[in-house]
CSV table of C-alpha atoms in Angstrom, one decimal:
chain,number,residue,atom,x,y,z
P,216,UNK,CA,7.1,-1.5,-10.9
P,217,UNK,CA,5.3,-4.3,-12.6
P,218,UNK,CA,1.6,-4.3,-13.3
P,219,UNK,CA,-0.8,-5.6,-10.7
P,220,UNK,CA,-1.5,-8.9,-12.4
P,221,UNK,CA,2.2,-9.6,-13.0
P,222,UNK,CA,3.0,-8.9,-9.3
P,223,UNK,CA,0.1,-11.1,-8.1
P,224,UNK,CA,1.1,-13.9,-10.5
P,225,UNK,CA,4.7,-13.8,-9.2
P,226,UNK,CA,3.5,-13.8,-5.6
P,227,UNK,CA,1.2,-16.8,-6.2
P,228,UNK,CA,4.1,-18.7,-7.8
P,229,UNK,CA,5.9,-18.3,-4.5
P,230,UNK,CA,2.9,-19.0,-2.2
P,231,UNK,CA,0.5,-21.7,-3.5
P,232,UNK,CA,-2.8,-20.2,-2.6
P,233,UNK,CA,-6.1,-22.2,-2.4
P,234,UNK,CA,-9.1,-21.8,-4.5
P,235,UNK,CA,-10.7,-19.6,-1.8
P,236,UNK,CA,-9.2,-16.4,-3.2
P,237,UNK,CA,-9.3,-13.5,-2.4
P,238,UNK,CA,-8.7,-15.1,1.0
P,239,UNK,CA,-5.6,-17.2,1.2
P,240,UNK,CA,-6.6,-20.5,2.8
P,241,UNK,CA,-6.7,-21.1,6.5
P,242,UNK,CA,-3.9,-23.6,7.4
P,243,UNK,CA,-4.7,-26.5,9.6
P,244,UNK,CA,-2.0,-27.6,11.9
P,245,UNK,CA,-1.6,-30.8,14.0
P,246,UNK,CA,-4.4,-32.5,15.8
P,247,UNK,CA,-3.6,-30.9,19.2
P,248,UNK,CA,-5.3,-27.6,19.4
P,249,UNK,CA,-4.5,-26.4,22.9
P,250,UNK,CA,-1.1,-24.8,23.6
P,251,UNK,CA,-0.7,-26.5,27.0
P,252,UNK,CA,-0.9,-29.9,25.2
P,253,UNK,CA,2.0,-29.3,22.9
P,254,UNK,CA,5.4,-27.7,22.9
P,255,UNK,CA,5.5,-24.2,21.2
P,256,UNK,CA,8.0,-25.6,18.7
P,257,UNK,CA,5.1,-27.6,17.1
P,258,UNK,CA,3.7,-24.3,15.9
P,259,UNK,CA,6.9,-24.0,13.7
P,260,UNK,CA,5.6,-26.1,10.8
P,261,UNK,CA,8.1,-25.1,8.1
P,262,UNK,CA,11.8,-26.1,8.2
P,263,UNK,CA,14.2,-23.2,8.7
P,264,UNK,CA,17.2,-23.5,6.3
P,265,UNK,CA,20.5,-23.3,8.1
P,266,UNK,CA,21.8,-19.8,8.5
P,267,UNK,CA,18.6,-18.1,7.2
P,268,UNK,CA,18.5,-14.5,8.2
P,269,UNK,CA,15.7,-11.9,7.9
P,270,UNK,CA,18.3,-9.2,7.0
P,271,UNK,CA,18.4,-7.6,4.6
P,272,UNK,CA,14.6,-7.4,3.9
P,273,UNK,CA,13.5,-7.3,0.3
P,274,UNK,CA,13.1,-3.9,-1.3
P,275,UNK,CA,10.3,-2.1,0.4
P,276,UNK,CA,8.7,1.2,1.2
P,277,UNK,CA,7.7,2.1,4.7
P,278,UNK,CA,3.9,2.5,5.2
P,279,UNK,CA,4.1,3.0,9.0
P,280,UNK,CA,6.7,2.9,11.7
P,281,UNK,CA,5.9,3.4,15.3
P,282,UNK,CA,8.3,5.6,17.4
P,283,UNK,CA,10.7,3.6,19.5
P,284,UNK,CA,13.1,5.1,22.1
P,285,UNK,CA,16.5,5.4,20.4
P,286,UNK,CA,18.2,3.7,23.4
P,287,UNK,CA,16.1,0.6,23.0
P,288,UNK,CA,18.3,-2.4,22.1
P,289,UNK,CA,17.4,-4.4,19.1
P,290,UNK,CA,14.3,-6.5,19.9
P,291,UNK,CA,13.6,-10.0,18.4
P,292,UNK,CA,11.7,-9.4,15.2
P,293,UNK,CA,8.4,-11.2,14.2
P,294,UNK,CA,7.8,-10.7,10.5
P,295,UNK,CA,4.3,-11.5,9.1
P,296,UNK,CA,4.1,-11.8,5.3
P,297,UNK,CA,0.6,-10.8,4.4
P,298,UNK,CA,-1.6,-8.8,2.0
P,299,UNK,CA,-4.6,-6.5,2.7
P,300,UNK,CA,-6.7,-8.6,0.2
P,301,UNK,CA,-6.0,-11.8,2.1
P,302,UNK,CA,-9.0,-12.6,4.4
P,303,UNK,CA,-7.1,-14.8,6.8
P,304,UNK,CA,-4.4,-12.1,7.1
P,305,UNK,CA,-7.0,-9.5,8.0
P,306,UNK,CA,-8.8,-11.8,10.4
P,307,UNK,CA,-5.7,-12.7,12.3
P,308,UNK,CA,-4.7,-9.1,13.1
P,309,UNK,CA,-6.6,-9.0,16.5
P,310,UNK,CA,-4.8,-12.3,17.5
P,311,UNK,CA,-1.4,-10.8,16.5
P,312,UNK,CA,-2.2,-7.9,18.7
P,313,UNK,CA,-3.2,-10.3,21.5
P,314,UNK,CA,0.1,-12.1,21.1
P,315,UNK,CA,2.1,-8.9,21.2
P,316,UNK,CA,0.2,-7.9,24.4
P,317,UNK,CA,0.8,-11.3,25.9
P,318,UNK,CA,4.5,-11.1,25.2
P,319,UNK,CA,4.6,-7.6,26.7
P,320,UNK,CA,2.9,-9.0,29.9
P,321,UNK,CA,5.7,-11.5,30.1
P,322,UNK,CA,8.3,-8.7,29.8
P,323,UNK,CA,9.2,-9.6,26.2
P,324,UNK,CA,9.5,-6.7,23.8
P,325,UNK,CA,9.1,-7.7,20.1
P,326,UNK,CA,9.3,-5.8,16.9
P,327,UNK,CA,6.4,-6.8,14.8
P,328,UNK,CA,6.8,-6.2,11.1
P,329,UNK,CA,3.9,-6.7,8.7
P,330,UNK,CA,5.5,-7.2,5.3
P,331,UNK,CA,2.8,-6.7,2.6
P,332,UNK,CA,2.9,-8.1,-0.9
P,333,UNK,CA,0.1,-5.7,-2.0
P,334,UNK,CA,0.7,-4.2,-5.4
P,335,UNK,CA,-1.9,-1.4,-5.0
P,336,UNK,CA,-0.3,1.0,-2.6
P,337,UNK,CA,-3.5,3.1,-2.4
P,338,UNK,CA,-5.6,0.2,-1.2
P,339,UNK,CA,-2.9,-0.8,1.3
P,340,UNK,CA,-2.6,2.8,2.6
P,341,UNK,CA,-6.4,3.0,3.0
P,342,UNK,CA,-6.4,-0.3,4.9
P,343,UNK,CA,-3.6,0.9,7.2
P,344,UNK,CA,-5.3,4.2,7.8
P,345,UNK,CA,-8.8,2.8,8.4
P,346,UNK,CA,-8.0,-0.7,9.8
P,347,UNK,CA,-7.6,-1.8,13.4
P,348,UNK,CA,-5.8,0.6,15.8
P,349,UNK,CA,-3.3,-2.2,16.2
P,350,UNK,CA,-1.8,-1.2,12.8
P,351,UNK,CA,-0.4,1.9,14.4
P,352,UNK,CA,1.6,-0.1,16.9
P,353,UNK,CA,3.7,-2.1,14.4
P,354,UNK,CA,6.0,-1.5,11.5
P,355,UNK,CA,4.3,-1.9,8.1
P,356,UNK,CA,6.3,-2.4,5.0
P,357,UNK,CA,5.3,-3.0,1.4
P,358,UNK,CA,7.5,-5.1,-0.9
P,359,UNK,CA,8.2,-3.0,-4.0
P,360,UNK,CA,9.9,-5.5,-6.2
P,361,UNK,CA,8.8,-9.0,-7.1
P,362,UNK,CA,12.3,-10.0,-8.0
P,363,UNK,CA,13.7,-8.7,-4.7
P,364,UNK,CA,10.9,-10.4,-2.8
P,365,UNK,CA,11.4,-13.6,-4.7
P,366,UNK,CA,15.2,-13.7,-3.8
P,367,UNK,CA,14.4,-13.0,-0.2
P,368,UNK,CA,11.8,-15.8,0.0
P,369,UNK,CA,14.2,-18.2,-1.6
P,370,UNK,CA,16.4,-17.8,1.5
P,371,UNK,CA,13.6,-19.6,3.4
P,372,UNK,CA,12.8,-22.2,0.6
P,373,UNK,CA,9.4,-20.6,0.4
P,374,UNK,CA,9.3,-20.7,-3.4
P,375,UNK,CA,8.9,-24.5,-3.4
P,376,UNK,CA,6.7,-24.9,-0.4
P,377,UNK,CA,2.9,-25.3,-0.6
P,378,UNK,CA,2.2,-22.6,1.9
P,379,UNK,CA,-0.5,-19.9,2.2
P,380,UNK,CA,-0.6,-16.4,3.5
P,381,UNK,CA,0.0,-15.2,6.1
P,382,UNK,CA,3.5,-16.6,6.9
P,383,UNK,CA,5.1,-15.9,10.2
P,384,UNK,CA,8.9,-15.7,10.6
P,385,UNK,CA,10.4,-15.4,14.1
P,386,UNK,CA,14.0,-14.5,14.6
P,387,UNK,CA,16.5,-13.7,17.3
P,388,UNK,CA,17.7,-10.2,17.9
P,389,UNK,CA,20.5,-10.7,15.3
P,390,UNK,CA,17.9,-11.6,12.6
P,391,UNK,CA,18.6,-15.4,12.5
P,392,UNK,CA,15.3,-17.1,11.8
P,393,UNK,CA,14.4,-19.6,14.4
P,394,UNK,CA,10.8,-20.5,13.5
P,395,UNK,CA,8.5,-20.3,10.5
P,396,UNK,CA,4.7,-20.9,10.5
P,397,UNK,CA,2.3,-20.9,7.7
P,398,UNK,CA,-1.4,-19.8,8.1
P,399,UNK,CA,-3.2,-17.5,10.4
P,400,UNK,CA,-2.4,-17.3,14.1
P,401,UNK,CA,-5.1,-19.0,16.1
P,402,UNK,CA,-6.7,-17.9,19.3
P,403,UNK,CA,-5.1,-20.8,21.2
P,404,UNK,CA,-1.6,-19.9,20.0
P,405,UNK,CA,-1.4,-16.2,21.1
P,406,UNK,CA,1.2,-17.2,23.8
P,407,UNK,CA,3.5,-19.0,21.3
P,408,UNK,CA,5.4,-16.2,19.5
P,409,UNK,CA,6.4,-14.6,22.8
P,410,UNK,CA,7.5,-17.9,24.3
P,411,UNK,CA,9.6,-18.8,21.3
P,412,UNK,CA,11.2,-15.4,21.0
P,413,UNK,CA,12.1,-15.3,24.7
P,414,UNK,CA,14.5,-18.2,24.4
């Protein structure tokens, strides 16, 4: 595996981060801030390339995987590209949990996958272990190859976009990406992922 500085440099070539590092820039979306005043699709602020699929994911190691009943059909996946050193990524975790709970209340079961670009596996493992209890409810993966991650990101044209972590990718149960959003999930938007993935 490449050294920490090389991996970070490669990741920042893909995601243009702001000068507020180690946080990753809060993203400001449109002028309407209340979900009832806009269609959920407005949340999808990045164009999805035709035929883009989440599968296969980039090379990864599994940091945590919750037990699911084996008879459960494939659920729509919600992939969040993040890093434990990214302040907006950490700050949005309670809102991701609230969105997962809201979807569950609506009878929508989602597979949330936190795809980390952390290079330091020890720091990530500590964060997963000591972080919010919500971390135990979702699948947590760590990308292990900058080249593999870069090839995966190119499927979504992320290498040329001025985007900041976290990045949200919503897909149907077959893995076809239907929505991409850049920046942290806001409190006003916790209903949006479930609504979009229920279609």
